[in-house]
mmCIF file of C-alpha atoms in Angstrom:
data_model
loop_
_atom_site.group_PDB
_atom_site.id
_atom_site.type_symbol
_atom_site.label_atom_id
_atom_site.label_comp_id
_atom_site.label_asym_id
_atom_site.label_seq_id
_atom_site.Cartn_x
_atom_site.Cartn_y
_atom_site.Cartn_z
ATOM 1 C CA UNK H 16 -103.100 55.588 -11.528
ATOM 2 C CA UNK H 17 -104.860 53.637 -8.933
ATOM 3 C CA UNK H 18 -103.738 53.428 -4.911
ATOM 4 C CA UNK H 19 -105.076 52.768 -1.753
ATOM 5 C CA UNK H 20 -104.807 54.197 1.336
ATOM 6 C CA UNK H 21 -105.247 52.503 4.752
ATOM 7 C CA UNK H 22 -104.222 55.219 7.271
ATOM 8 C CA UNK H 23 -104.392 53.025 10.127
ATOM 9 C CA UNK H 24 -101.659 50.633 10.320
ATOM 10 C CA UNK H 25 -102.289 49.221 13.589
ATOM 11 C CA UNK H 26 -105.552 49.170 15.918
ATOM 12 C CA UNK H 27 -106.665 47.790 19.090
ATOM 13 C CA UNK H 28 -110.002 47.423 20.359
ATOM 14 C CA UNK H 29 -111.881 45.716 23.008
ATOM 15 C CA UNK H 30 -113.795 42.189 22.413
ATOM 16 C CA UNK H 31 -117.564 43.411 21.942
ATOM 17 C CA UNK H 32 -116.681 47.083 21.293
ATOM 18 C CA UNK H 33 -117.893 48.553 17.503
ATOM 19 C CA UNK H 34 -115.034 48.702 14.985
ATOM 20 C CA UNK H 35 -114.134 50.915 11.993
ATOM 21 C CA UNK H 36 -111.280 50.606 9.515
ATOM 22 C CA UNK H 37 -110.304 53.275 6.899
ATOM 23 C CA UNK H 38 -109.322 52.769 3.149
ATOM 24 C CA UNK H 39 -109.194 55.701 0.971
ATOM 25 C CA UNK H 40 -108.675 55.408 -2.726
ATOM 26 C CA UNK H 41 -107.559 57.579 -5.507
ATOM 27 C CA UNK H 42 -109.232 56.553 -9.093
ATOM 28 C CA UNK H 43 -110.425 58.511 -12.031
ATOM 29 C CA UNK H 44 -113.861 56.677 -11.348
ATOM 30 C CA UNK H 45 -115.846 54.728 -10.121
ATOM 31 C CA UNK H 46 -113.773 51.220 -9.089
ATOM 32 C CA UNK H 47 -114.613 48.133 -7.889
ATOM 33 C CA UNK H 48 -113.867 47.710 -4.080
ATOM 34 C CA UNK H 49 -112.718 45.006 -1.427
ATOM 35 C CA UNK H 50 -112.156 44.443 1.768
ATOM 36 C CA UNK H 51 -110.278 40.848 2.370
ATOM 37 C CA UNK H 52 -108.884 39.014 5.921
ATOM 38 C CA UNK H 53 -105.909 37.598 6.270
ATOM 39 C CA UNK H 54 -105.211 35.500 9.645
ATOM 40 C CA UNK H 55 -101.463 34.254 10.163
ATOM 41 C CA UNK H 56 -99.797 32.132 7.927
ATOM 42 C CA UNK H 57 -103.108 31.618 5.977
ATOM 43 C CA UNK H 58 -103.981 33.215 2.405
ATOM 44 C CA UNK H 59 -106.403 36.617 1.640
ATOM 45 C CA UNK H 60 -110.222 35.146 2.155
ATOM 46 C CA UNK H 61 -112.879 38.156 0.945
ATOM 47 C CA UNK H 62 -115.037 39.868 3.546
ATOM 48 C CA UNK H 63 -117.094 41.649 1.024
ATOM 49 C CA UNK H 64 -117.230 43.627 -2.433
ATOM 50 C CA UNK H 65 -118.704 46.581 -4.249
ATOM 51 C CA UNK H 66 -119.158 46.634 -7.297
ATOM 52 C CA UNK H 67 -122.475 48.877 -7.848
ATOM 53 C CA UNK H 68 -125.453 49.709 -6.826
ATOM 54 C CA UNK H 69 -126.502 50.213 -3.193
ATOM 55 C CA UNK H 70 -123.008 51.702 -1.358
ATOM 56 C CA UNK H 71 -123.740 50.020 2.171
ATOM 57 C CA UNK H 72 -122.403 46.430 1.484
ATOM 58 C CA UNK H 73 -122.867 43.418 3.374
ATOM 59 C CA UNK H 74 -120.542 40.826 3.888
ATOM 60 C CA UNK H 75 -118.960 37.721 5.934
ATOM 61 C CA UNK H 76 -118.432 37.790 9.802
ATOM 62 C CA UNK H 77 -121.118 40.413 10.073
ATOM 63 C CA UNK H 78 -118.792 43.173 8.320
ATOM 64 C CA UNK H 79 -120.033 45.992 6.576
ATOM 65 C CA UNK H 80 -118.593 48.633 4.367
ATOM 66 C CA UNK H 81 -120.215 51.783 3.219
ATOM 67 C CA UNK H 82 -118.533 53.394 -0.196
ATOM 68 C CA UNK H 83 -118.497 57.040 -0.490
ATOM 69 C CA UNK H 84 -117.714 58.454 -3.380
ATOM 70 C CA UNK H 85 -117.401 61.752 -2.665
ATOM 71 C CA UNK H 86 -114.856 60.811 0.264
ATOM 72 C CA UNK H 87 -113.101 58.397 -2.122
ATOM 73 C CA UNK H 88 -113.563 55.945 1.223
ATOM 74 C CA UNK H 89 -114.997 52.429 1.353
ATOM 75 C CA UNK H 90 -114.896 51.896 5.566
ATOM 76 C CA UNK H 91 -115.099 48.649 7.221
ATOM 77 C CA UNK H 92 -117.168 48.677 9.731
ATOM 78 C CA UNK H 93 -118.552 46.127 12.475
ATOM 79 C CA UNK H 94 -120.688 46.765 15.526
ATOM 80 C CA UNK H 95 -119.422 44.273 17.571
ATOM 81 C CA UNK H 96 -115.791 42.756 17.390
ATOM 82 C CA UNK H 97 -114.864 39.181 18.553
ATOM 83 C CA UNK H 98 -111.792 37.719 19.525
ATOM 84 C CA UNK H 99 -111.419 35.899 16.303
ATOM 85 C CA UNK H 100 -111.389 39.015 14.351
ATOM 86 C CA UNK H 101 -107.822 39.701 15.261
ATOM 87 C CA UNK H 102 -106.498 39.555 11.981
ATOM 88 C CA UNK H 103 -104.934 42.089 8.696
ATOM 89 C CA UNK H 104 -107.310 43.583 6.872
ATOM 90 C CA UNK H 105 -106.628 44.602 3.170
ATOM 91 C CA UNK H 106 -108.581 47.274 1.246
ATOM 92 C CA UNK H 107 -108.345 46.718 -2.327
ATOM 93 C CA UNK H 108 -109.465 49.020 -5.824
ATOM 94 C CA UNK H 109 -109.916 47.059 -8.902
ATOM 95 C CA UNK H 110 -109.969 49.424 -12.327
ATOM 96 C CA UNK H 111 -114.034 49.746 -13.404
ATOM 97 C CA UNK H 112 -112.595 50.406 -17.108
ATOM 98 C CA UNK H 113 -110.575 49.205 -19.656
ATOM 99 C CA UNK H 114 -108.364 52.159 -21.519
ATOM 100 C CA UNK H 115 -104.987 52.602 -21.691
ATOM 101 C CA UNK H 116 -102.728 51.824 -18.826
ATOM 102 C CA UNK H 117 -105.455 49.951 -17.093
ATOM 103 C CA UNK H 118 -104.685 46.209 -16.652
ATOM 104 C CA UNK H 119 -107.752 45.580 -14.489
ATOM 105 C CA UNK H 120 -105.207 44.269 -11.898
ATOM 106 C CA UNK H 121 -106.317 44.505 -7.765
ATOM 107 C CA UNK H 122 -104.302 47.394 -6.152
ATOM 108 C CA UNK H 123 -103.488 46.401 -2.511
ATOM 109 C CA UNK H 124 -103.428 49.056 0.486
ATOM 110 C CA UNK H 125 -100.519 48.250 3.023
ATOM 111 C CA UNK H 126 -102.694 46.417 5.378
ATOM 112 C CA UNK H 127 -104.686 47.487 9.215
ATOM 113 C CA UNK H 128 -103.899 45.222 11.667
ATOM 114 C CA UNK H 129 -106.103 44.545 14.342
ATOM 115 C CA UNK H 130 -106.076 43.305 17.941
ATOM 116 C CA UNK H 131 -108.536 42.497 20.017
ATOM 117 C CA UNK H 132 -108.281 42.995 23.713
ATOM 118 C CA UNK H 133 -110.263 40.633 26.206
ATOM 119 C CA UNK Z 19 -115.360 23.788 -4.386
ATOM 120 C CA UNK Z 20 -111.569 22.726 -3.877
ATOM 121 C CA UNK Z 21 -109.984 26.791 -3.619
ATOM 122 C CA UNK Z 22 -106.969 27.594 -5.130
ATOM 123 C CA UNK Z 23 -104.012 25.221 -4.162
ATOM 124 C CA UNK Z 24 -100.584 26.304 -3.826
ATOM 125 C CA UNK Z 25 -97.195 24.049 -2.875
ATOM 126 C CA UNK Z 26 -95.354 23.937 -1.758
ATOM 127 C CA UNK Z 27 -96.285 25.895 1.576
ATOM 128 C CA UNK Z 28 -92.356 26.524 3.137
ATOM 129 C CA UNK Z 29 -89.411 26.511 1.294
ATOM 130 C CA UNK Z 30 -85.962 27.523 2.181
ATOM 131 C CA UNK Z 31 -82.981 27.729 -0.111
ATOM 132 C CA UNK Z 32 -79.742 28.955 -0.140
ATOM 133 C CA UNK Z 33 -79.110 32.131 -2.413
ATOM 134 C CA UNK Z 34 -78.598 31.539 -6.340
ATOM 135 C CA UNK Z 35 -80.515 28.330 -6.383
ATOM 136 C CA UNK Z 36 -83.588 28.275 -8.494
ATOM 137 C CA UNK Z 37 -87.292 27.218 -7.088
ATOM 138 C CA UNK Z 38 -90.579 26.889 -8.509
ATOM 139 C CA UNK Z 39 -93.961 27.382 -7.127
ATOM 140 C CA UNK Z 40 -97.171 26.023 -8.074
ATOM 141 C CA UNK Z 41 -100.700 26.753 -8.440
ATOM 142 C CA UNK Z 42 -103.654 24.878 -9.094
ATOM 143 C CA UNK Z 43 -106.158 27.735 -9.144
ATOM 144 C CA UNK Z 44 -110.528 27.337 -8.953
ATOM 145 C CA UNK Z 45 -112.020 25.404 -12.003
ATOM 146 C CA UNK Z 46 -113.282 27.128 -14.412
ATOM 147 C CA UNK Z 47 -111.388 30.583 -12.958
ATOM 148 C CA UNK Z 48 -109.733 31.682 -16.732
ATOM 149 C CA UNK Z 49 -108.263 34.573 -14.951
ATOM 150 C CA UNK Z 50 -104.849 33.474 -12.659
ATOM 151 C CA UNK Z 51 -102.811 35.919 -10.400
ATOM 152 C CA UNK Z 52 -99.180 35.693 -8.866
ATOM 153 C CA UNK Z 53 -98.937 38.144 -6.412
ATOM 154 C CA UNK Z 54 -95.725 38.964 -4.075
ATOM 155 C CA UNK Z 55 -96.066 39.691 -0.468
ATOM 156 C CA UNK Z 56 -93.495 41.309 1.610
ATOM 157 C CA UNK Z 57 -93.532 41.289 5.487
ATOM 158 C CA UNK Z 58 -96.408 44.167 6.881
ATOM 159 C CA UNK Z 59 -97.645 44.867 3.428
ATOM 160 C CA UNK Z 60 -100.529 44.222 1.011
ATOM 161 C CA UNK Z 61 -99.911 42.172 -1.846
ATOM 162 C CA UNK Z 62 -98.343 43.579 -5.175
ATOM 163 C CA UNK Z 63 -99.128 41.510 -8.644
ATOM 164 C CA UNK Z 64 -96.552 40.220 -9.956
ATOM 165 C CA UNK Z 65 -98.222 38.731 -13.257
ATOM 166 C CA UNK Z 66 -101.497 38.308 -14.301
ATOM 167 C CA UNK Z 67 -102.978 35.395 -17.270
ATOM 168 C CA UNK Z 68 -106.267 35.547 -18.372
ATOM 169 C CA UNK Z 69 -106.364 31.484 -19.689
ATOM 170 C CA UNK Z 70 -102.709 31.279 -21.081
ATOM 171 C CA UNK Z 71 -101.605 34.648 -22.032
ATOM 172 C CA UNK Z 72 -99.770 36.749 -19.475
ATOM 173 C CA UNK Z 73 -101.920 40.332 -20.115
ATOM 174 C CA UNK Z 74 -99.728 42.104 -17.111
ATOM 175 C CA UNK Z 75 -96.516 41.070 -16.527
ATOM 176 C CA UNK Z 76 -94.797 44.722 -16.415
ATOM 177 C CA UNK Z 77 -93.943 43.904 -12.479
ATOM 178 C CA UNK Z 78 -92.553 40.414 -13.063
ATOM 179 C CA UNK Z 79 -88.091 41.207 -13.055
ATOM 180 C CA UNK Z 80 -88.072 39.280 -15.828
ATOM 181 C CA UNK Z 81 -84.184 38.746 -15.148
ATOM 182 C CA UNK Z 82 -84.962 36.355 -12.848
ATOM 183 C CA UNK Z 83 -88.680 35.419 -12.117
ATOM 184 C CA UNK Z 84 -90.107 33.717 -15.493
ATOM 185 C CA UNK Z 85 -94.087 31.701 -14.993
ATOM 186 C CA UNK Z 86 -96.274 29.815 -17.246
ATOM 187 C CA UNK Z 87 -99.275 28.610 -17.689
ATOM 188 C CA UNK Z 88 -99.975 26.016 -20.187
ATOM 189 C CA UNK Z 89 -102.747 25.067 -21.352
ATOM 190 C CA UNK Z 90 -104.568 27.689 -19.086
ATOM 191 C CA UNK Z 91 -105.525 25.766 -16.197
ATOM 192 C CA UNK Z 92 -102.154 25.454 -13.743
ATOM 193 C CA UNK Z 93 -99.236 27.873 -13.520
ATOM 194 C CA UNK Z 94 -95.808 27.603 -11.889
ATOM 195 C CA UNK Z 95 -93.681 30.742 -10.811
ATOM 196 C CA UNK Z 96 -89.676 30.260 -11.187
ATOM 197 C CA UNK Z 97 -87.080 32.393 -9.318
ATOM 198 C CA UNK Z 98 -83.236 31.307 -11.375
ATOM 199 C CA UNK Z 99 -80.953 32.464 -9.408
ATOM 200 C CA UNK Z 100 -82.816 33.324 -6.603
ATOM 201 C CA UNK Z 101 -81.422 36.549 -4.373
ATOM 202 C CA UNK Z 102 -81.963 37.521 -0.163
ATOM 203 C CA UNK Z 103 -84.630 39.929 -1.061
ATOM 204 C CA UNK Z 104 -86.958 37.636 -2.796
ATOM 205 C CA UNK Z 105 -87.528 36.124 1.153
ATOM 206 C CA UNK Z 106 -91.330 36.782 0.813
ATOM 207 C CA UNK Z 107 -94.443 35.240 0.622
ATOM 208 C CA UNK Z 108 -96.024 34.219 -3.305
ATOM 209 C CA UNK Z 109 -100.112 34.503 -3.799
ATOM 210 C CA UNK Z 110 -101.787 32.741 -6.370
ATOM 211 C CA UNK Z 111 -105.274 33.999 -7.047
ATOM 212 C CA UNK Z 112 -107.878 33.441 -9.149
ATOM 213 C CA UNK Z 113 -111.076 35.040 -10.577
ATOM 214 C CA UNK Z 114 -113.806 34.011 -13.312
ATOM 215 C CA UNK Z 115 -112.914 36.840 -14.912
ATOM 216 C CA UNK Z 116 -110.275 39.966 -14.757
ATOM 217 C CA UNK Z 117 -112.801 43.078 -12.145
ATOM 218 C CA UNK Z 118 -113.980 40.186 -10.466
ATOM 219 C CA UNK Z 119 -113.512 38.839 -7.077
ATOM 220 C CA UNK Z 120 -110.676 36.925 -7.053
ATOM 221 C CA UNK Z 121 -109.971 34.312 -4.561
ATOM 222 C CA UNK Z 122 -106.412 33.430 -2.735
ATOM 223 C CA UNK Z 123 -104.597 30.210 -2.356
ATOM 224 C CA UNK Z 124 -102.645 29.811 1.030
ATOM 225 C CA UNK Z 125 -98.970 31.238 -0.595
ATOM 226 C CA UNK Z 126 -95.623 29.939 -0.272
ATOM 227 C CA UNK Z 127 -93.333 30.962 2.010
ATOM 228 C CA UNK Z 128 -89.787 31.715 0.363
ATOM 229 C CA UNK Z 129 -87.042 31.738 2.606
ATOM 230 C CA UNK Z 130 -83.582 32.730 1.075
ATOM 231 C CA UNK Z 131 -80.773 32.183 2.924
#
């Protein structure tokens, strides 16, 4: 079965300092991989996706994930961290393949959040 | 591109009353999510349509939530009656197609009291 692992619940960094934020993942093979934002009170918008090809992803906000399979990780990553950033961040493994038990449904990890100090 | 569109945003009931929520997901999205959201954690699907069939529904407590989507386009999510623990917040998504991305309406906020 699929699951996600975000091993950082909570993290707190300085306004221009770099960022990184873990998701692990435990699949068969190879999934499909997100990394969504969600700001108070508001709905999941997607920072970026892999789904194959070249593992260093670019995405919205000037995020960046890099997905290593032999880690099982997909990291966010950002060099320099505003104060708007402060948000929850959401990993999320989608099943590559259709077979049995598979429902191609998103699995969610628990959630980082993240605050930004001035 | 209107996103998806949920109402209504709040609502607050007392426990064993029914509610519904809505969702209006992306045109042309045949692939619609409900997802539940409890306080400090990701979102777990509740049931999943791709255009009017319900393909996953094996998380929906079918003794009390029950959702439709006719004719494939909108959907509405029912809680009868509805119970303290189902105080959470209810994502509608959608996605062209099931594996890819799929995009998030605002949610409703349930409030049982």
């Amino acid at each position: 079965a699929q699951s996600v692992t975000q091993p950082d619940i909570h993290i707190t960094v300085s306004e221009g300092a770099s960022l990184e934020l873990r998701c692990n993942y435990s699949y068969g093979a190879t999934p499909y991989l997100f990394w969504y934002v969600q700001s108070p009170g508001q709905g999941l918008q997607l920072l970026l996706k892999y789904f194959s090809g070249d593992t260093l992803v670019q995405g919205i906000k000037g995020f960046e994930a890099e997905f290593k399979r032999s880690q099982s990780s997909f990291n966010l990553r950002k060099p320099s961290v505003h104060w708007s950033d402060a948000a929850e961040y959401f990993c999320a493994v989608g099943a590559r393949i259709r077979s049995s038990g598979n429902t191609g449904k998103l699995i969610f990890g628990q959630g980082t959040t993240l605050q930004v100090k001035p | 591109e209107a996103g998806v569109v949920q109402s209504p945003r709040y609502k607050i009931i007392e426990k064993k009353q029914p509610v519904a929520f809505w969702c209006n997901p992306i045109s042309g999205h045949n692939t619609l999510y409900w997802y539940l959201q409890n306080l400090g954690q990701g979102p777990e699907l509740l049931i999943r349509y791709e255009n009017e069939e319900a393909v996953d529904d094996s998380q929906l407590p079918k003794d009390r939530f029950s959702a439709e989507r006719l004719k494939g386009v909108d959907s509405t999510l029912k809680i009868q009656p509805a119970e303290l623990g189902d105080s959470a917040v209810y994502l509608c998504a959608s996605s062209l197609a099931t594996n890819t991305e799929a995009f998030f309406g605002q949610g409703t906020r349930l409030t049982v009291v």
